[in-house]
Amino acid sequence: MRTAHRTCPICDAVCGLRLTLDGAGRVASVKGDPDDPFSKGFICPKGASLGRIDEDPDRLSVPMIRKGGEWREATWEEAFQAVDQGLKDVIDTHGRQALAVYFGNPTFHTMAGFMYRVPLTQSLGTRNVFSASTIDQIPKQVAGGLMLGDPMAIAVPDLDRTDYLLILGANPVESNGSLCAAPDFPGRLKALRGRGGKLVVVDPRRTRTAAFADEHLFVRPGTDAYLLLGIVHTLLAEDLTKIDVEVNGLEELRRLAEEFAPQAAARVCGVPAEEIVRLARELAAAPTAAVYSRIGTCTAEFGTVAQWLVDVVNILTGNFDRPGGVMFTRTAAVELFRTGQPYTAGNWHSRVRGLPEALGELPVATLADEIETPGEGQVRALITVAGNPVLSAPNGPRLDRAFRDLDFMVCVDPYLNETTSHADVILPPPRMLQMPHYDFLLLTVTVRNYARFSPPILPLEPGQRSEAEILARLTLMVSGQGADADPAMLDEMILDQVLRGATEIPGSPFEGKEVAELRAGLDGDSGPELMLDAMLRLGPYGLSLADLRANPHGVDLGALEPRLEELLCTTSGRVELAPRPLAEDVGRLRERLAVPPAELVLIGRRQLRSNNSWLHNVGSLVGGSNRCTLQINPDDVTRLGLGGQAVIRSAAGELTVPLEPTDTIMPGVVSLPHGWGHAGSVQRVAAEHAGVNANTLTDESVVDALSGNAVFNGVPVTLSPCEAGELSSAPA
Ligand SMILES: Nc1nc2c(c(=O)[nH]1)N[C@H]1C(S)=C(S)[C@@H](COP(=O)(O)OP(=O)(O)OC[C@H]3O[C@@H](n4cnc5c(=O)[nH]c(N)nc54)[C@H](O)[C@@H]3O)O[C@H]1N2
Ligand SMILES: Nc1nc2c(c(=O)[nH]1)N[C@H]1C(S)=C(S)[C@@H](COP(=O)(O)OP(=O)(O)OC[C@H]3O[C@@H](n4cnc5c(=O)[nH]c(N)nc54)[C@H](O)[C@@H]3O)O[C@H]1N2
Ligand code: SF4
Ligand SMILES: [Mo]
């Protein structure tokens, strides 16, 4: 038996884990690492199942090639040749705009995903770049970009010091937090109340997070922007503001909020006017307060406006960039991704629907249009890295059909699943325990400054390829260098660029130094490790990879400190309270004031033992409470005369679903978790617990106008009774 330590790579909480392995390298147990200064021994059921997930016999260990409907195992050489040829054929015949790429959620956790995403995208030379960002947090980044100039500047609630936390549309007790890395979120919420603080949750469901709160308020899905405007209106009307950062646009904001008095807001959002007024007064009166909001408000029709208003409230109440409010993490690795240039939105638009680009990407909601619509620039080949859009993107079944028509598709993924089953070639990365780990991105949103590096626990098997090598080779292939080009060559190019750039930046620790010497001084067993070492050395704490190796439980780098001044990069040099695109989008809200709300709307639901679509093949994580059911208020069951299951229809499609009546959901709202729909899967456990694809119902034709983000919450639906029988799904 031996003990090993590493960061859990599954969700955003970055928990430290302590694993016990037997002589054969099998995981005997996984516990929380009590010596991790940030997670202090916390672990959730997914982390505890990391060994089972990692050892899943259905994971692919060798590349797969499909001919017609037949899959066969292939050597890496064969697979790389097939990918090179397949992509080359499409580029030669249709040009580079016929290429598309989709980066899924785990790309934002792996070191290889961080290092090669940009080079791969640049080498593709296509505008058809898609990622999970536009089915997730891009509204937050667009709002931040417009207000602060920097779309990567994401303020996190200062959880451990705040006196008052208002959570809208997030359920961190089950999701473990998002854009706010805070291991043991439940413990931190308990501590908040323990020190006399107050927690208020606004959600159409009385969630497990709401159970930790002093108060829970039901809100009509998709209407948080009204609630927040009602709060802004009150803060301004009652002169409760305490702005302590330099702002522009206060008068314009006042004008915009004018007609959203609490009475008007209440009619749309369903939160009583007196409660809206009280929330505003409490936020203003608390010694410190933070408003925190996630998926429930991002993946909604007014996503960007809602994200903007969240930070407007934080600013108006004097809680922006100050302890106990919302703050910016100072991460250990240099923030290469910050351009220092003011953000501009919608620099180009998608070919078919004219949807705006955001951060170099187009909305996933229009991927099917780009594949299906003939003409110059039609997508003919797709690369996916760590994504399962057939289950995770709006109107997944349409993508399922569209993928069949591609000329070529290659997936970097450990599973043969709903998406990768359309590939011509699947390139499987190694197991998690065979990869080094450092959360480049999640460590930029931790609620304390913290760093932790985990070396691989198990070596690669002979002939296995690292995810770094796979992505480097793909990059070299799409840039026309062939299947045999040396991946080390790409690593050296990337490192050279980083180091050379640093020698030219005034005040950089590498300023004026010799690039060759700097390169020789870097430490690391792979491209991504060398990259990490360079970024740590260039970072604000002057750490190195050796320092992190010497501290296998992680390093606490202290409480968050104000740093808005160094991040702010608007043209005006001030925080923009009413940037024009956002101010204009308030017009859409105004129009809606007169429209009666839909009678029944669908929202999502995350379950503690799921993680989007890919953890359903592990026995300990499925079954029991983790089932794909439609939660519905008992009053709606009676009103609609429903039995144990029902047919649910939207503009996009229909499903037959088992009902779970519960008074934890508000009347007029139903909730279905996403990531299910594994009928016929070759993943044996997942197929037995198939569930249905919630994204059969989500409508790709409706997006948040400013960011192009998908709308998963507030989807109008109807329900009708159905006889017991097969669960099924069908397009509209
Ligand atoms: N209706 C509805 N839909 C939603 C949401 C919702 O709330 N409601 N949430 C949205 C959100 S927030 C997100 S982030 C997306 C997620 O959607 P996606 O980003 O598409 O992610 P998953 O569906 O989890 O698919 C992850 C894929 O990565 C593979 N994978 C796992 N580990 C690795 C690895 O180490 N390397 C590689 N190369 N592959 C790996 C898995 O096998 C799986 O195929 O779903 C979105 N979809
Ligand atoms: N267990 C588990 N953990 C996960 C994941 C997972 O799939 N399972 N996925 C990971 C990923 S990729 C992400 S992005 C994060 C997401 O992290 P969270 O955002 O915390 O996750 P959700 O559970 O989707 O929380 C959204 C909440 O919004 C509510 N809601 C829906 N519509 C509205 C609305 O219009 N207004 C308001 N105020 N509330 C609304 C829902 O009822 C739900 O409680 O979780 C991560 N962690
Ligand atoms: S909360 Fe997230 S990071 Fe922590 S153990 Fe669970 S899955 Fe892993
Ligand atoms: Mo996500």
Coordinates of C-alpha atoms and ligand atoms in Angstrom, one line a residue, residues 11-12 46 105 136 167-172 174-178 202-205 207 219-224 292 294-297 300 603-612 671 674 713-714, ligand 2:
C11 CA -15.5 20.1 -10.3
D12 CA -14.5 23.7 -9.4
K46 CA -17.6 12.2 -6.4
N105 CA -15.8 21.6 -19.6
D136 CA -22.3 28.5 -19.1
I167 CA -27.2 33.9 -3.6
L168 CA -29.2 34.0 -6.9
G169 CA -29.4 31.0 -9.2
A170 CA -26.6 28.9 -7.7
N171 CA -26.8 25.8 -5.5
P172 CA -23.3 25.5 -4.2
E174 CA -24.8 20.5 -4.5
S175 CA -22.6 21.9 -7.2
N176 CA -19.8 22.7 -4.7
G177 CA -19.5 26.2 -6.2
S178 CA -18.7 27.7 -9.6
V202 CA -33.3 33.3 -4.3
D203 CA -34.2 30.3 -6.4
P204 CA -37.3 28.8 -8.0
R205 CA -36.5 25.7 -6.0
T207 CA -32.5 23.8 -2.7
V219 CA -38.3 33.8 -8.1
R220 CA -39.9 33.2 -11.5
P221 CA -37.3 31.7 -13.8
G222 CA -35.5 34.0 -16.1
T223 CA -36.5 37.2 -14.3
D224 CA -33.6 37.9 -11.9
Y292 CA -23.3 35.9 -5.8
R294 CA -24.4 31.5 -11.3
I295 CA -26.0 29.1 -13.8
G296 CA -29.6 30.0 -12.9
T297 CA -29.1 33.6 -13.9
A300 CA -31.2 32.6 -19.1
I603 CA -35.4 24.9 -15.4
G604 CA -32.4 22.6 -14.8
R605 CA -31.1 20.9 -11.7
R606 CA -27.6 19.8 -10.7
Q607 CA -27.3 16.7 -8.6
L608 CA -24.5 16.1 -6.0
R609 CA -23.4 12.8 -7.6
S610 CA -23.4 14.0 -11.2
N611 CA -21.1 16.2 -13.2
N612 CA -22.7 17.2 -16.4
S671 CA -37.1 21.0 -13.2
H674 CA -29.2 17.6 -17.7
N713 CA -33.7 28.2 -17.5
G714 CA -37.2 29.6 -18.1
Ligands
LIG2 N1 -22.9 17.9 -8.5 C1 -22.5 18.6 -9.6 N2 -21.7 19.6 -9.4 C2 -21.3 20.4 -10.4 C3 -21.8 20.1 -11.7 C4 -22.7 19.1 -11.9 O1 -23.2 18.8 -13.0 N3 -23.1 18.4 -10.8 N4 -21.4 20.9 -12.8 C5 -20.3 21.9 -12.6 C6 -20.5 23.0 -13.5 S1 -20.0 22.7 -15.1 C7 -21.0 24.2 -13.2 S2 -21.1 25.5 -14.3 C8 -21.4 24.5 -11.8 C9 -22.7 25.2 -11.7 O2 -23.0 25.6 -10.4 P1 -24.4 26.2 -9.9 O3 -24.7 27.3 -10.7 O4 -24.3 26.3 -8.4 O5 -25.3 24.9 -10.2 P2 -26.8 24.7 -10.4 O6 -27.2 23.5 -9.5 O7 -27.1 24.6 -11.8 O8 -27.5 25.9 -9.8 C10 -28.4 26.7 -10.5 C11 -29.6 27.0 -9.6 O9 -30.3 28.0 -10.2 C12 -31.7 27.8 -10.0 N5 -32.4 28.5 -11.0 C13 -32.8 28.1 -12.2 N6 -33.4 29.1 -12.9 C14 -33.3 30.2 -12.1 C15 -33.6 31.5 -12.3 O10 -34.1 32.0 -13.3 N7 -33.3 32.4 -11.3 C16 -32.7 32.0 -10.1 N8 -32.5 32.9 -9.2 N9 -32.4 30.7 -9.9 C17 -32.6 29.8 -10.9 C18 -31.8 26.3 -10.0 O11 -32.9 25.8 -9.4 C19 -30.5 25.9 -9.3 O12 -30.7 25.7 -8.0 O13 -21.5 23.3 -11.1 C20 -20.3 22.5 -11.2 N10 -20.5 21.4 -10.2

